[in-house]
GROMACS .gro file of C-alpha atoms in nm:
model
  137
    1MET     CA    1  11.374  -1.920  -0.170
    2ALA     CA    2  11.242  -1.696   0.111
    3MET     CA    3  11.161  -1.322   0.033
    4GLY     CA    4  11.382  -1.050   0.197
    5SER     CA    5  11.673  -1.296   0.270
    6LEU     CA    6  11.985  -1.352   0.059
    7SER     CA    7  12.094  -1.680   0.241
    8ASP     CA    8  11.854  -1.993   0.255
    9GLU     CA    9  11.939  -2.058   0.616
   10ASP     CA   10  11.698  -1.790   0.775
   11ASP     CA   11  11.336  -1.925   0.832
   12PHE     CA   12  11.171  -1.582   0.835
   13ASN     CA   13  10.805  -1.596   0.789
   14PRO     CA   14  10.640  -1.269   0.663
   15GLU     CA   15  10.296  -1.358   0.784
   16ILE     CA   16  10.146  -1.201   1.100
   17ASN     CA   17  10.076  -1.389   1.383
   18THR     CA   18   9.735  -1.305   1.512
   19THR     CA   19   9.704  -1.528   1.821
   20PRO     CA   20   9.814  -1.284   2.059
   21LEU     CA   21   9.592  -1.006   1.925
   22VAL     CA   22   9.280  -1.249   1.939
   23ASP     CA   23   9.392  -1.348   2.298
   24VAL     CA   24   9.401  -0.951   2.397
   25MET     CA   25   9.057  -0.879   2.232
   26LEU     CA   26   8.895  -1.194   2.409
   27VAL     CA   27   9.025  -1.076   2.754
   28LEU     CA   28   8.884  -0.716   2.689
   29LEU     CA   29   8.558  -0.860   2.578
   30ILE     CA   30   8.530  -1.056   2.889
   31ILE     CA   31   8.610  -0.757   3.100
   32PHE     CA   32   8.337  -0.547   2.929
   33ILE     CA   33   8.085  -0.834   2.946
   34MET     CA   34   8.140  -0.849   3.311
   35THR     CA   35   8.152  -0.454   3.392
   36ILE     CA   36   7.887  -0.326   3.186
   37PRO     CA   37   7.580  -0.478   3.386
   38VAL     CA   38   7.751  -0.332   3.725
   39MET     CA   39   7.745   0.014   3.561
   40ASN     CA   40   7.372   0.009   3.478
   41HIS     CA   41   7.277  -0.136   3.816
   42ALA     CA   42   6.972   0.079   3.954
   43VAL     CA   43   6.693   0.003   4.199
   44LYS     CA   44   6.374   0.053   4.028
   45LEU     CA   45   6.107   0.260   4.269
   46ASP     CA   46   5.782   0.342   4.227
   47LEU     CA   47   5.796   0.705   4.338
   48PRO     CA   48   5.481   0.911   4.477
   49ARG     CA   49   5.383   1.185   4.234
   50ALA     CA   50   5.271   1.537   4.363
   51ALA     CA   51   5.196   1.860   4.172
   52ASN     CA   52   5.324   2.187   4.307
   53GLN     CA   53   5.239   2.518   4.177
   54PRO     CA   54   5.480   2.783   4.311
   55ASN     CA   55   5.299   3.043   4.501
   56GLU     CA   56   5.431   3.368   4.328
   57VAL     CA   57   5.295   3.696   4.424
   58LYS     CA   58   5.284   3.932   4.130
   59PRO     CA   59   5.391   4.278   4.224
   60GLU     CA   60   5.112   4.550   4.159
   61THR     CA   61   5.201   4.818   3.926
   62VAL     CA   62   5.172   5.194   3.980
   63ASN     CA   63   5.091   5.413   3.687
   64VAL     CA   64   5.229   5.754   3.711
   65SER     CA   65   5.131   5.981   3.438
   66ILE     CA   66   5.254   6.327   3.313
   67ASP     CA   67   5.067   6.545   3.090
   68ALA     CA   68   5.159   6.826   2.858
   69ALA     CA   69   5.136   7.108   3.152
   70GLY     CA   70   5.367   6.900   3.381
   71GLN     CA   71   5.097   6.772   3.617
   72VAL     CA   72   5.154   6.439   3.765
   73TYR     CA   73   4.910   6.168   3.818
   74TRP     CA   74   4.916   5.869   4.051
   75ASN     CA   75   4.690   5.609   3.899
   76ASN     CA   76   4.470   5.884   3.766
   77GLU     CA   77   4.465   6.092   4.076
   78VAL     CA   78   4.623   6.439   4.057
   79LEU     CA   79   4.918   6.478   4.302
   80ASP     CA   80   5.192   6.753   4.380
   81GLU     CA   81   5.528   6.698   4.438
   82THR     CA   82   5.544   6.626   4.827
   83GLN     CA   83   5.255   6.392   4.781
   84LEU     CA   84   5.439   6.238   4.508
   85ALA     CA   85   5.746   6.185   4.712
   86SER     CA   86   5.555   6.031   5.011
   87ARG     CA   87   5.366   5.788   4.797
   88LEU     CA   88   5.686   5.673   4.618
   89ALA     CA   89   5.849   5.611   4.960
   90ASP     CA   90   5.530   5.421   5.105
   91ALA     CA   91   5.542   5.202   4.751
   92ALA     CA   92   5.903   5.130   4.805
   93LYS     CA   93   5.851   4.977   5.140
   94VAL     CA   94   5.573   4.706   5.010
   95THR     CA   95   5.714   4.364   4.961
   96PRO     CA   96   5.718   4.284   4.674
   97GLN     CA   97   5.803   4.632   4.548
   98PRO     CA   98   5.552   4.751   4.299
   99GLU     CA   99   5.663   4.835   3.919
  100LEU     CA  100   5.650   5.190   3.833
  101HIS     CA  101   5.497   5.237   3.485
  102LEU     CA  102   5.557   5.595   3.376
  103ARG     CA  103   5.365   5.753   3.109
  104ALA     CA  104   5.416   6.092   2.962
  105GLU     CA  105   5.285   6.285   2.671
  106ARG     CA  106   5.494   6.357   2.373
  107THR     CA  107   5.513   6.744   2.438
  108THR     CA  108   5.595   6.687   2.807
  109PRO     CA  109   5.911   6.869   2.890
  110TYR     CA  110   6.180   6.617   2.958
  111GLU     CA  111   6.280   6.826   3.269
  112LYS     CA  112   5.940   6.715   3.439
  113VAL     CA  113   6.009   6.334   3.336
  114ALA     CA  114   6.334   6.345   3.486
  115GLN     CA  115   6.229   6.491   3.816
  116VAL     CA  116   5.971   6.231   3.851
  117MET     CA  117   6.241   5.960   3.783
  118ALA     CA  118   6.467   6.124   4.039
  119ALA     CA  119   6.192   6.127   4.291
  120ALA     CA  120   6.131   5.757   4.243
  121GLN     CA  121   6.489   5.666   4.261
  122SER     CA  122   6.534   5.880   4.582
  123GLY     CA  123   6.208   5.722   4.719
  124GLY     CA  124   6.346   5.379   4.685
  125LEU     CA  125   6.184   5.227   4.400
  126THR     CA  126   6.391   5.006   4.160
  127LYS     CA  127   6.174   4.868   3.904
  128MET     CA  128   6.059   5.133   3.645
  129GLY     CA  129   5.937   5.119   3.303
  130PHE     CA  130   5.807   5.365   3.005
  131VAL     CA  131   5.469   5.316   2.850
  132THR     CA  132   5.459   5.407   2.511
  133GLU     CA  133   5.208   5.378   2.212
  134ALA     CA  134   5.274   5.128   1.928
  135PRO     CA  135   5.294   5.303   1.576
  136LYS     CA  136   4.993   5.312   1.372
  137LYS     CA  137   5.026   5.149   1.047
   0.00000   0.00000   0.00000
């Protein structure tokens, strides 16, 4: 008596035929065995070694300080406003352009700091930083 059938005439075999599955797997195995060495094909070369250090020219820094009275110093040298403007314009023409480090006392009027910043911008300097002290612990 066969399962799933009401008559004895049907020859139904409920087992799975794995022969086609094994054939497909063998064909895929042969394809992979043949293509993997082609994908990893490389020519081994003994290349020369060279050490190269980039020649980076660090820009100089210009220290502009403003004391509590509003006096401006260029690298510890006293300047007036016209001298400051001419030095800022000259510094902007140098390649690479120097960084302007702006230091101001805590009691310096903000207006004087803003004037120096505006002079630096109109002179053509693009790199500016503010120097502060770390808090004491």
